[in-house]
PDB file of C-alpha atoms in Angstrom:
ATOM      1  CA  UNK A 780     -80.771  51.985 -56.233  1.00 60.00           C
ATOM      2  CA  UNK A 781     -79.608  49.690 -59.112  1.00 49.00           C
ATOM      3  CA  UNK A 782     -78.967  50.243 -62.669  1.00 46.00           C
ATOM      4  CA  UNK A 783     -81.630  48.997 -64.948  1.00 41.00           C
ATOM      5  CA  UNK A 784     -82.696  44.874 -65.268  1.00 41.00           C
ATOM      6  CA  UNK A 785     -80.812  42.594 -67.538  1.00 45.00           C
ATOM      7  CA  UNK A 786     -82.041  41.965 -70.948  1.00 48.00           C
ATOM      8  CA  UNK A 787     -83.087  43.739 -74.065  1.00 43.00           C
ATOM      9  CA  UNK A 788     -83.208  47.440 -71.986  1.00 52.00           C
ATOM     10  CA  UNK A 789     -80.368  46.891 -69.985  1.00 68.00           C
ATOM     11  CA  UNK A 790     -78.102  49.456 -69.161  1.00 82.00           C
ATOM     12  CA  UNK A 791     -75.149  49.218 -72.059  1.00 88.00           C
ATOM     13  CA  UNK A 792     -71.830  50.556 -72.178  1.00 93.00           C
ATOM     14  CA  UNK A 793     -71.312  52.986 -74.773  1.00 91.00           C
ATOM     15  CA  UNK A 794     -69.172  53.350 -78.207  1.00 91.00           C
ATOM     16  CA  UNK A 795     -65.696  53.082 -77.264  1.00 92.00           C
ATOM     17  CA  UNK A 796     -66.566  52.411 -73.177  1.00 95.00           C
ATOM     18  CA  UNK A 797     -65.011  50.148 -71.102  1.00 96.00           C
ATOM     19  CA  UNK A 798     -64.815  49.012 -67.651  1.00 97.00           C
ATOM     20  CA  UNK A 799     -61.972  49.558 -65.372  1.00 98.00           C
ATOM     21  CA  UNK A 800     -62.516  47.720 -61.678  1.00 98.00           C
ATOM     22  CA  UNK A 801     -59.787  50.235 -59.853  1.00 98.00           C
ATOM     23  CA  UNK A 802     -58.243  49.683 -56.105  1.00 97.00           C
ATOM     24  CA  UNK A 803     -56.899  52.596 -54.435  1.00 96.00           C
ATOM     25  CA  UNK A 804     -55.431  53.659 -51.345  1.00 94.00           C
ATOM     26  CA  UNK A 805     -56.585  55.041 -48.085  1.00 90.00           C
ATOM     27  CA  UNK A 806     -53.520  56.846 -48.162  1.00 83.00           C
ATOM     28  CA  UNK A 807     -53.612  58.448 -51.299  1.00 74.00           C
ATOM     29  CA  UNK A 808     -51.426  56.219 -53.362  1.00 79.00           C
ATOM     30  CA  UNK A 809     -52.370  56.020 -56.812  1.00 84.00           C
ATOM     31  CA  UNK A 810     -55.269  53.879 -57.883  1.00 93.00           C
ATOM     32  CA  UNK A 811     -54.069  50.839 -59.425  1.00 96.00           C
ATOM     33  CA  UNK A 812     -56.710  49.213 -62.547  1.00 97.00           C
ATOM     34  CA  UNK A 813     -56.538  45.043 -61.860  1.00 97.00           C
ATOM     35  CA  UNK A 814     -59.441  44.358 -64.499  1.00 98.00           C
ATOM     36  CA  UNK A 815     -60.544  45.981 -67.262  1.00 97.00           C
ATOM     37  CA  UNK A 816     -63.438  44.541 -69.333  1.00 96.00           C
ATOM     38  CA  UNK A 817     -65.552  45.428 -72.475  1.00 93.00           C
ATOM     39  CA  UNK A 818     -68.302  44.787 -70.800  1.00 95.00           C
ATOM     40  CA  UNK A 819     -70.728  46.552 -68.131  1.00 97.00           C
ATOM     41  CA  UNK A 820     -69.903  45.493 -64.389  1.00 97.00           C
ATOM     42  CA  UNK A 821     -70.369  47.243 -61.287  1.00 97.00           C
ATOM     43  CA  UNK A 822     -70.375  47.328 -57.805  1.00 96.00           C
ATOM     44  CA  UNK A 823     -67.455  45.680 -56.176  1.00 97.00           C
ATOM     45  CA  UNK A 824     -67.410  44.258 -52.567  1.00 97.00           C
ATOM     46  CA  UNK A 825     -64.778  43.328 -50.816  1.00 97.00           C
ATOM     47  CA  UNK A 826     -64.387  39.765 -48.920  1.00 98.00           C
ATOM     48  CA  UNK A 827     -63.963  39.365 -45.558  1.00 97.00           C
ATOM     49  CA  UNK A 828     -61.162  37.497 -45.776  1.00 97.00           C
ATOM     50  CA  UNK A 829     -59.356  40.006 -48.306  1.00 97.00           C
ATOM     51  CA  UNK A 830     -59.043  37.199 -51.169  1.00 97.00           C
ATOM     52  CA  UNK A 831     -61.895  38.358 -53.529  1.00 98.00           C
ATOM     53  CA  UNK A 832     -63.671  41.131 -54.942  1.00 98.00           C
ATOM     54  CA  UNK A 833     -67.096  40.247 -56.092  1.00 98.00           C
ATOM     55  CA  UNK A 834     -68.738  42.688 -58.771  1.00 98.00           C
ATOM     56  CA  UNK A 835     -71.897  42.405 -60.932  1.00 96.00           C
ATOM     57  CA  UNK A 836     -72.143  41.630 -64.560  1.00 96.00           C
ATOM     58  CA  UNK A 837     -75.313  41.307 -67.049  1.00 92.00           C
ATOM     59  CA  UNK A 838     -77.800  40.142 -63.482  1.00 93.00           C
ATOM     60  CA  UNK A 839     -75.395  37.974 -61.952  1.00 96.00           C
ATOM     61  CA  UNK A 840     -72.039  37.616 -59.604  1.00 98.00           C
ATOM     62  CA  UNK A 841     -68.330  37.186 -60.565  1.00 98.00           C
ATOM     63  CA  UNK A 842     -65.547  36.933 -58.076  1.00 98.00           C
ATOM     64  CA  UNK A 843     -61.659  38.144 -58.733  1.00 98.00           C
ATOM     65  CA  UNK A 844     -59.066  38.078 -56.639  1.00 98.00           C
ATOM     66  CA  UNK A 845     -57.587  42.310 -56.027  1.00 97.00           C
ATOM     67  CA  UNK A 846     -54.508  41.511 -57.733  1.00 95.00           C
ATOM     68  CA  UNK A 847     -56.324  40.473 -60.967  1.00 96.00           C
ATOM     69  CA  UNK A 848     -54.447  37.475 -61.290  1.00 96.00           C
ATOM     70  CA  UNK A 849     -56.986  34.621 -60.601  1.00 96.00           C
ATOM     71  CA  UNK A 850     -60.716  34.896 -61.939  1.00 93.00           C
ATOM     72  CA  UNK A 851     -63.194  35.909 -62.388  1.00 97.00           C
ATOM     73  CA  UNK A 852     -64.993  33.411 -61.956  1.00 97.00           C
ATOM     74  CA  UNK A 853     -68.847  32.995 -61.921  1.00 97.00           C
ATOM     75  CA  UNK A 854     -70.840  32.895 -58.553  1.00 98.00           C
ATOM     76  CA  UNK A 855     -73.736  30.595 -59.201  1.00 97.00           C
ATOM     77  CA  UNK A 856     -76.899  32.145 -57.655  1.00 97.00           C
ATOM     78  CA  UNK A 857     -78.953  30.130 -60.456  1.00 95.00           C
ATOM     79  CA  UNK A 858     -81.989  30.253 -60.937  1.00 95.00           C
ATOM     80  CA  UNK A 859     -82.230  33.888 -59.757  1.00 95.00           C
ATOM     81  CA  UNK A 860     -80.001  35.469 -62.956  1.00 93.00           C
ATOM     82  CA  UNK A 861     -81.658  39.066 -62.458  1.00 92.00           C
ATOM     83  CA  UNK A 862     -79.584  40.117 -59.704  1.00 95.00           C
ATOM     84  CA  UNK A 863     -79.077  44.130 -59.757  1.00 93.00           C
ATOM     85  CA  UNK A 864     -76.300  46.048 -58.505  1.00 93.00           C
ATOM     86  CA  UNK A 865     -76.867  46.207 -55.022  1.00 95.00           C
ATOM     87  CA  UNK A 866     -75.383  43.670 -52.718  1.00 96.00           C
ATOM     88  CA  UNK A 867     -73.115  42.664 -49.567  1.00 98.00           C
ATOM     89  CA  UNK A 868     -70.882  40.411 -48.113  1.00 98.00           C
ATOM     90  CA  UNK A 869     -71.925  38.560 -44.528  1.00 98.00           C
ATOM     91  CA  UNK A 870     -68.988  39.228 -42.226  1.00 97.00           C
ATOM     92  CA  UNK A 871     -68.218  35.764 -41.956  1.00 97.00           C
ATOM     93  CA  UNK A 872     -67.385  35.359 -45.456  1.00 97.00           C
ATOM     94  CA  UNK A 873     -69.594  32.637 -45.781  1.00 97.00           C
ATOM     95  CA  UNK A 874     -72.988  34.490 -47.692  1.00 98.00           C
ATOM     96  CA  UNK A 875     -73.784  36.957 -50.129  1.00 98.00           C
ATOM     97  CA  UNK A 876     -76.762  38.819 -49.753  1.00 98.00           C
ATOM     98  CA  UNK A 877     -78.712  39.328 -52.942  1.00 96.00           C
ATOM     99  CA  UNK A 878     -81.251  42.374 -54.352  1.00 96.00           C
ATOM    100  CA  UNK A 879     -83.033  41.318 -57.538  1.00 95.00           C
ATOM    101  CA  UNK A 880     -84.580  43.227 -60.382  1.00 92.00           C
ATOM    102  CA  UNK A 881     -88.089  41.156 -59.332  1.00 93.00           C
ATOM    103  CA  UNK A 882     -88.042  43.334 -55.743  1.00 93.00           C
ATOM    104  CA  UNK A 883     -87.124  40.935 -53.327  1.00 96.00           C
ATOM    105  CA  UNK A 884     -83.722  39.824 -51.299  1.00 97.00           C
ATOM    106  CA  UNK A 885     -81.923  36.671 -51.596  1.00 97.00           C
ATOM    107  CA  UNK A 886     -78.925  35.115 -49.845  1.00 98.00           C
ATOM    108  CA  UNK A 887     -76.743  32.214 -51.386  1.00 98.00           C
ATOM    109  CA  UNK A 888     -73.490  30.571 -50.113  1.00 98.00           C
ATOM    110  CA  UNK A 889     -70.109  32.809 -50.993  1.00 98.00           C
ATOM    111  CA  UNK A 890     -69.406  29.714 -53.372  1.00 96.00           C
ATOM    112  CA  UNK A 891     -72.206  29.789 -55.171  1.00 97.00           C
ATOM    113  CA  UNK A 892     -75.630  27.948 -54.623  1.00 97.00           C
ATOM    114  CA  UNK A 893     -79.171  27.386 -54.595  1.00 95.00           C
ATOM    115  CA  UNK A 894     -80.629  31.323 -53.460  1.00 97.00           C
ATOM    116  CA  UNK A 895     -83.063  31.493 -50.697  1.00 97.00           C
ATOM    117  CA  UNK A 896     -85.659  34.305 -50.633  1.00 97.00           C
ATOM    118  CA  UNK A 897     -85.588  36.601 -46.796  1.00 96.00           C
ATOM    119  CA  UNK A 898     -87.887  39.341 -48.242  1.00 95.00           C
ATOM    120  CA  UNK A 899     -91.631  38.535 -47.554  1.00 90.00           C
ATOM    121  CA  UNK A 900     -94.528  39.615 -49.833  1.00 87.00           C
ATOM    122  CA  UNK A 901     -96.305  42.866 -49.837  1.00 86.00           C
ATOM    123  CA  UNK A 902     -99.551  43.903 -50.721  1.00 82.00           C
ATOM    124  CA  UNK A 903     -99.455  43.955 -54.526  1.00 83.00           C
ATOM    125  CA  UNK A 904    -100.873  47.724 -54.802  1.00 81.00           C
ATOM    126  CA  UNK A 905     -97.928  48.836 -52.735  1.00 85.00           C
ATOM    127  CA  UNK A 906     -95.956  47.800 -55.632  1.00 88.00           C
ATOM    128  CA  UNK A 907     -92.674  47.201 -53.203  1.00 90.00           C
ATOM    129  CA  UNK A 908     -89.512  46.395 -53.797  1.00 94.00           C
ATOM    130  CA  UNK A 909     -86.115  46.117 -51.609  1.00 95.00           C
ATOM    131  CA  UNK A 910     -82.705  47.165 -52.412  1.00 96.00           C
ATOM    132  CA  UNK A 911     -79.862  45.892 -50.406  1.00 97.00           C
ATOM    133  CA  UNK A 912     -77.041  48.214 -49.235  1.00 97.00           C
ATOM    134  CA  UNK A 913     -75.773  47.039 -45.761  1.00 97.00           C
ATOM    135  CA  UNK A 914     -75.526  44.098 -42.780  1.00 98.00           C
ATOM    136  CA  UNK A 915     -75.100  44.981 -39.465  1.00 98.00           C
ATOM    137  CA  UNK A 916     -71.799  43.493 -37.975  1.00 98.00           C
ATOM    138  CA  UNK A 917     -72.844  40.604 -36.444  1.00 97.00           C
ATOM    139  CA  UNK A 918     -74.360  39.601 -39.725  1.00 97.00           C
ATOM    140  CA  UNK A 919     -77.778  39.766 -37.543  1.00 98.00           C
ATOM    141  CA  UNK A 920     -79.551  42.672 -39.481  1.00 98.00           C
ATOM    142  CA  UNK A 921     -79.974  43.837 -42.975  1.00 98.00           C
ATOM    143  CA  UNK A 922     -80.213  47.326 -44.138  1.00 98.00           C
ATOM    144  CA  UNK A 923     -82.279  48.686 -47.320  1.00 97.00           C
ATOM    145  CA  UNK A 924     -84.104  51.252 -49.488  1.00 97.00           C
ATOM    146  CA  UNK A 925     -87.717  50.362 -49.411  1.00 95.00           C
ATOM    147  CA  UNK A 926     -89.273  51.875 -52.362  1.00 94.00           C
ATOM    148  CA  UNK A 927     -92.795  52.087 -53.469  1.00 92.00           C
ATOM    149  CA  UNK A 928     -94.613  53.092 -55.999  1.00 86.00           C
ATOM    150  CA  UNK A 929     -98.136  55.253 -55.002  1.00 77.00           C
ATOM    151  CA  UNK A 930    -100.825  55.799 -57.565  1.00 77.00           C
ATOM    152  CA  UNK A 931    -101.049  59.326 -58.095  1.00 77.00           C
ATOM    153  CA  UNK A 932     -97.412  58.339 -59.853  1.00 75.00           C
ATOM    154  CA  UNK A 933     -95.364  59.062 -57.259  1.00 81.00           C
ATOM    155  CA  UNK A 934     -92.348  57.224 -55.056  1.00 88.00           C
ATOM    156  CA  UNK A 935     -92.489  56.959 -51.278  1.00 93.00           C
ATOM    157  CA  UNK A 936     -88.610  56.161 -50.638  1.00 96.00           C
ATOM    158  CA  UNK A 937     -87.780  55.292 -47.213  1.00 97.00           C
ATOM    159  CA  UNK A 938     -84.481  53.313 -44.998  1.00 98.00           C
ATOM    160  CA  UNK A 939     -85.560  50.032 -43.431  1.00 97.00           C
ATOM    161  CA  UNK A 940     -84.118  47.011 -41.448  1.00 98.00           C
ATOM    162  CA  UNK A 941     -84.788  43.263 -41.808  1.00 96.00           C
ATOM    163  CA  UNK A 942     -83.192  40.638 -40.154  1.00 97.00           C
ATOM    164  CA  UNK A 943     -81.282  38.866 -41.758  1.00 97.00           C
ATOM    165  CA  UNK A 944     -82.852  35.292 -41.241  1.00 94.00           C
ATOM    166  CA  UNK A 945     -86.267  36.855 -42.422  1.00 91.00           C
ATOM    167  CA  UNK A 946     -89.040  38.528 -40.377  1.00 91.00           C
ATOM    168  CA  UNK A 947     -90.578  41.848 -40.148  1.00 92.00           C
ATOM    169  CA  UNK A 948     -89.079  45.387 -41.507  1.00 94.00           C
ATOM    170  CA  UNK A 949     -88.464  48.366 -39.668  1.00 96.00           C
ATOM    171  CA  UNK A 950     -88.590  52.034 -40.823  1.00 97.00           C
ATOM    172  CA  UNK A 951     -86.158  54.512 -39.913  1.00 97.00           C
ATOM    173  CA  UNK A 952     -87.352  57.372 -42.409  1.00 96.00           C
ATOM    174  CA  UNK A 953     -90.402  58.420 -42.635  1.00 94.00           C
ATOM    175  CA  UNK A 954     -90.487  59.361 -46.829  1.00 93.00           C
ATOM    176  CA  UNK A 955     -90.472  62.867 -46.561  1.00 93.00           C
ATOM    177  CA  UNK A 956     -87.033  63.233 -48.991  1.00 95.00           C
ATOM    178  CA  UNK A 957     -85.534  60.436 -51.150  1.00 96.00           C
ATOM    179  CA  UNK A 958     -82.572  58.822 -49.586  1.00 97.00           C
ATOM    180  CA  UNK A 959     -80.557  55.890 -50.029  1.00 97.00           C
ATOM    181  CA  UNK A 960     -77.521  53.238 -49.566  1.00 97.00           C
ATOM    182  CA  UNK A 961     -77.853  52.832 -45.745  1.00 98.00           C
ATOM    183  CA  UNK A 962     -74.975  50.961 -44.558  1.00 98.00           C
ATOM    184  CA  UNK A 963     -74.040  50.398 -40.876  1.00 98.00           C
ATOM    185  CA  UNK A 964     -70.973  51.507 -39.098  1.00 98.00           C
ATOM    186  CA  UNK A 965     -68.408  48.557 -37.886  1.00 97.00           C
ATOM    187  CA  UNK A 966     -69.408  49.208 -34.647  1.00 97.00           C
ATOM    188  CA  UNK A 967     -73.347  48.636 -35.144  1.00 97.00           C
ATOM    189  CA  UNK A 968     -74.013  52.239 -33.469  1.00 97.00           C
ATOM    190  CA  UNK A 969     -74.780  54.613 -36.484  1.00 98.00           C
ATOM    191  CA  UNK A 970     -76.239  54.026 -40.332  1.00 98.00           C
ATOM    192  CA  UNK A 971     -74.699  56.139 -43.158  1.00 98.00           C
ATOM    193  CA  UNK A 972     -76.866  57.306 -46.012  1.00 98.00           C
ATOM    194  CA  UNK A 973     -77.187  59.905 -48.375  1.00 98.00           C
ATOM    195  CA  UNK A 974     -80.267  62.129 -48.260  1.00 98.00           C
ATOM    196  CA  UNK A 975     -81.794  64.899 -49.905  1.00 97.00           C
ATOM    197  CA  UNK A 976     -83.097  66.380 -46.463  1.00 96.00           C
ATOM    198  CA  UNK A 977     -81.486  69.143 -46.566  1.00 96.00           C
ATOM    199  CA  UNK A 978     -81.726  69.776 -49.950  1.00 96.00           C
ATOM    200  CA  UNK A 979     -82.694  73.826 -51.310  1.00 91.00           C
ATOM    201  CA  UNK A 980     -83.350  72.076 -54.853  1.00 94.00           C
ATOM    202  CA  UNK A 981     -84.063  68.641 -56.358  1.00 94.00           C
ATOM    203  CA  UNK A 982     -81.250  65.591 -56.296  1.00 96.00           C
ATOM    204  CA  UNK A 983     -79.045  67.904 -53.904  1.00 97.00           C
ATOM    205  CA  UNK A 984     -77.897  64.749 -51.831  1.00 98.00           C
ATOM    206  CA  UNK A 985     -75.659  64.708 -48.862  1.00 98.00           C
ATOM    207  CA  UNK A 986     -74.227  62.393 -46.473  1.00 98.00           C
ATOM    208  CA  UNK A 987     -75.981  61.621 -43.262  1.00 98.00           C
ATOM    209  CA  UNK A 988     -75.684  59.211 -40.288  1.00 98.00           C
ATOM    210  CA  UNK A 989     -78.404  58.203 -37.776  1.00 98.00           C
ATOM    211  CA  UNK A 990     -78.299  55.715 -34.783  1.00 98.00           C
ATOM    212  CA  UNK A 991     -79.906  52.729 -35.839  1.00 97.00           C
ATOM    213  CA  UNK A 992     -83.177  52.924 -34.725  1.00 96.00           C
ATOM    214  CA  UNK A 993     -83.711  56.251 -36.587  1.00 96.00           C
ATOM    215  CA  UNK A 994     -82.820  58.641 -33.500  1.00 96.00           C
ATOM    216  CA  UNK A 995     -80.000  61.202 -33.771  1.00 95.00           C
ATOM    217  CA  UNK A 996     -79.757  62.447 -37.537  1.00 95.00           C
ATOM    218  CA  UNK A 997     -76.518  64.214 -38.589  1.00 97.00           C
ATOM    219  CA  UNK A 998     -75.546  66.337 -41.672  1.00 98.00           C
ATOM    220  CA  UNK A 999     -71.784  65.478 -42.710  1.00 98.00           C
ATOM    221  CA  UNK A1000     -71.316  66.379 -45.644  1.00 98.00           C
ATOM    222  CA  UNK A1001     -72.716  70.414 -47.006  1.00 97.00           C
ATOM    223  CA  UNK A1002     -71.401  71.373 -50.168  1.00 97.00           C
ATOM    224  CA  UNK A1003     -72.455  72.354 -53.891  1.00 97.00           C
ATOM    225  CA  UNK A1004     -71.368  68.934 -55.108  1.00 98.00           C
ATOM    226  CA  UNK A1005     -74.523  65.846 -55.094  1.00 98.00           C
ATOM    227  CA  UNK A1006     -72.704  63.156 -52.368  1.00 98.00           C
ATOM    228  CA  UNK A1007     -74.648  59.561 -52.305  1.00 98.00           C
ATOM    229  CA  UNK A1008     -73.087  55.879 -51.593  1.00 98.00           C
ATOM    230  CA  UNK A1009     -70.901  56.416 -48.193  1.00 98.00           C
ATOM    231  CA  UNK A1010     -69.075  53.679 -46.858  1.00 98.00           C
ATOM    232  CA  UNK A1011     -66.931  53.376 -44.047  1.00 97.00           C
ATOM    233  CA  UNK A1012     -63.662  52.563 -43.458  1.00 97.00           C
ATOM    234  CA  UNK A1013     -62.818  48.550 -40.980  1.00 97.00           C
ATOM    235  CA  UNK A1014     -61.369  50.497 -38.111  1.00 96.00           C
ATOM    236  CA  UNK A1015     -65.026  52.979 -38.541  1.00 96.00           C
ATOM    237  CA  UNK A1016     -62.010  56.478 -38.684  1.00 96.00           C
ATOM    238  CA  UNK A1017     -62.572  57.138 -42.497  1.00 97.00           C
ATOM    239  CA  UNK A1018     -65.904  57.648 -44.987  1.00 97.00           C
ATOM    240  CA  UNK A1019     -65.249  56.248 -48.644  1.00 97.00           C
ATOM    241  CA  UNK A1020     -67.930  58.430 -51.483  1.00 98.00           C
ATOM    242  CA  UNK A1021     -69.077  59.594 -54.686  1.00 98.00           C
ATOM    243  CA  UNK A1022     -69.548  62.625 -55.525  1.00 98.00           C
ATOM    244  CA  UNK A1023     -71.587  63.900 -58.751  1.00 98.00           C
ATOM    245  CA  UNK A1024     -71.773  67.973 -60.108  1.00 97.00           C
ATOM    246  CA  UNK A1025     -73.928  70.294 -58.608  1.00 97.00           C
ATOM    247  CA  UNK A1026     -77.279  70.358 -60.254  1.00 96.00           C
ATOM    248  CA  UNK A1027     -77.249  65.897 -60.984  1.00 97.00           C
ATOM    249  CA  UNK A1028     -80.526  64.160 -60.101  1.00 95.00           C
ATOM    250  CA  UNK A1029     -79.691  60.432 -58.451  1.00 94.00           C
ATOM    251  CA  UNK A1030     -77.393  58.683 -59.594  1.00 94.00           C
ATOM    252  CA  UNK A1031     -76.798  58.546 -63.387  1.00 96.00           C
ATOM    253  CA  UNK A1032     -74.298  56.835 -65.582  1.00 95.00           C
ATOM    254  CA  UNK A1033     -71.609  58.776 -67.288  1.00 95.00           C
ATOM    255  CA  UNK A1034     -70.770  61.664 -65.158  1.00 96.00           C
ATOM    256  CA  UNK A1035     -67.620  63.532 -63.897  1.00 97.00           C
ATOM    257  CA  UNK A1036     -67.774  62.123 -60.680  1.00 98.00           C
ATOM    258  CA  UNK A1037     -65.589  61.741 -57.845  1.00 98.00           C
ATOM    259  CA  UNK A1038     -64.405  59.772 -55.200  1.00 97.00           C
ATOM    260  CA  UNK A1039     -63.697  61.402 -51.533  1.00 97.00           C
ATOM    261  CA  UNK A1040     -62.342  60.607 -48.152  1.00 97.00           C
ATOM    262  CA  UNK A1041     -63.660  62.062 -45.326  1.00 97.00           C
ATOM    263  CA  UNK A1042     -63.654  61.308 -41.742  1.00 97.00           C
ATOM    264  CA  UNK A1043     -66.369  59.415 -40.496  1.00 96.00           C
ATOM    265  CA  UNK A1044     -67.747  61.992 -38.244  1.00 94.00           C
ATOM    266  CA  UNK A1045     -67.536  64.710 -40.231  1.00 94.00           C
ATOM    267  CA  UNK A1046     -64.545  66.947 -41.195  1.00 95.00           C
ATOM    268  CA  UNK A1047     -62.538  67.909 -44.975  1.00 96.00           C
ATOM    269  CA  UNK A1048     -62.524  65.543 -47.455  1.00 96.00           C
ATOM    270  CA  UNK A1049     -59.748  64.716 -49.603  1.00 95.00           C
ATOM    271  CA  UNK A1050     -59.778  64.027 -53.660  1.00 96.00           C
ATOM    272  CA  UNK A1051     -59.066  60.250 -54.481  1.00 95.00           C
ATOM    273  CA  UNK A1052     -59.472  59.938 -57.997  1.00 96.00           C
ATOM    274  CA  UNK A1053     -61.984  61.765 -60.551  1.00 97.00           C
ATOM    275  CA  UNK A1054     -63.157  60.283 -64.102  1.00 97.00           C
ATOM    276  CA  UNK A1055     -66.307  59.233 -65.749  1.00 97.00           C
ATOM    277  CA  UNK A1056     -68.529  56.801 -64.189  1.00 97.00           C
ATOM    278  CA  UNK A1057     -71.362  57.156 -61.402  1.00 97.00           C
ATOM    279  CA  UNK A1058     -74.428  54.197 -61.508  1.00 96.00           C
ATOM    280  CA  UNK A1059     -72.646  51.168 -60.836  1.00 96.00           C
ATOM    281  CA  UNK A1060     -68.902  53.074 -59.647  1.00 97.00           C
ATOM    282  CA  UNK A1061     -69.328  52.406 -55.713  1.00 97.00           C
ATOM    283  CA  UNK A1062     -73.066  50.877 -54.713  1.00 96.00           C
ATOM    284  CA  UNK A1063     -71.657  48.676 -52.321  1.00 96.00           C
ATOM    285  CA  UNK A1064     -69.035  48.622 -49.502  1.00 94.00           C
ATOM    286  CA  UNK A1065     -65.816  47.830 -51.041  1.00 95.00           C
ATOM    287  CA  UNK A1066     -63.036  48.400 -48.406  1.00 97.00           C
ATOM    288  CA  UNK A1067     -60.405  45.695 -47.903  1.00 97.00           C
ATOM    289  CA  UNK A1068     -60.595  43.446 -44.591  1.00 97.00           C
ATOM    290  CA  UNK A1069     -57.441  45.406 -43.099  1.00 96.00           C
ATOM    291  CA  UNK A1070     -58.519  49.080 -44.001  1.00 96.00           C
ATOM    292  CA  UNK A1071     -56.149  50.393 -46.099  1.00 95.00           C
ATOM    293  CA  UNK A1072     -57.468  49.831 -49.467  1.00 96.00           C
ATOM    294  CA  UNK A1073     -60.969  50.116 -51.089  1.00 96.00           C
ATOM    295  CA  UNK A1074     -62.328  49.022 -54.820  1.00 97.00           C
ATOM    296  CA  UNK A1075     -64.696  50.675 -57.037  1.00 98.00           C
ATOM    297  CA  UNK A1076     -65.452  51.019 -61.048  1.00 98.00           C
ATOM    298  CA  UNK A1077     -64.798  53.489 -63.905  1.00 98.00           C
ATOM    299  CA  UNK A1078     -65.671  54.115 -66.913  1.00 98.00           C
ATOM    300  CA  UNK A1079     -63.977  55.822 -69.762  1.00 97.00           C
ATOM    301  CA  UNK A1080     -64.661  56.166 -73.022  1.00 94.00           C
ATOM    302  CA  UNK A1081     -61.268  55.217 -75.196  1.00 87.00           C
ATOM    303  CA  UNK A1082     -60.017  55.219 -78.719  1.00 80.00           C
ATOM    304  CA  UNK A1083     -61.421  52.208 -80.482  1.00 68.00           C
ATOM    305  CA  UNK A1084     -60.329  49.244 -81.380  1.00 68.00           C
ATOM    306  CA  UNK A1085     -59.937  48.317 -77.931  1.00 60.00           C
ATOM    307  CA  UNK A1086     -57.341  45.811 -76.582  1.00 63.00           C
ATOM    308  CA  UNK A1087     -56.765  45.007 -73.057  1.00 59.00           C
TER     309      UNK A1087
END
């Protein structure tokens, strides 16, 4: 799920805090900071042609080259300018699919333009919201988190799919426990996600996968840390995710997090980077198309005044 909505109550950086857009190598090469900002930036995607990283800042989208030499350039999505940090790029690179803080999903040309709404209206009494996380390899289906606020104050969270051109949703989980971050595997056979299905204490999310029809669920991580947002490499062999400290509830900002990589079918994970981060760090798919690098955001607190 995303950060707070843009505006006076939006999440902001702390005093003496910056955002660092980082590119790391799959093979364990040292992470490289390609862009720094005194503003909050979140959730980088990598364009399918390898030319751009797309990230969210203050309810808008921006593109920057992976070496940091071109951009950032704003991607116009007006009049929808209250975007959250859940967005995905179509496999052909022609469109970006967006979640907005009005609770709906939109699509816009990659170069920017008039957004078109995809999601449909739901009975207002359900207080229904769409949070986008994945798109199928053929570009035909979106995977999202469906959130409903119940009258008793509780929340039901389910994984669902929706045709990318609009239509009826299909629910893949039953709302029995919190879930998030659904993302298709490159072969289109699996949806990877984080879930508290095996939790023995509130918030103890682990990485799971299931078939695209919701069957065949498998737990892939089994540790004391809180694991979120699995992202598959383009060859389908590796999985990057963010790991929060034990006892974390949700995916908050400003935690001592670790970026880890493990085999896509399960197995030992290795640490890639450890830093202050969390919300906004790696909420969406961020692998380079060659599968050798991926991007994420750090949020260090540094001596002030800061000079880039």
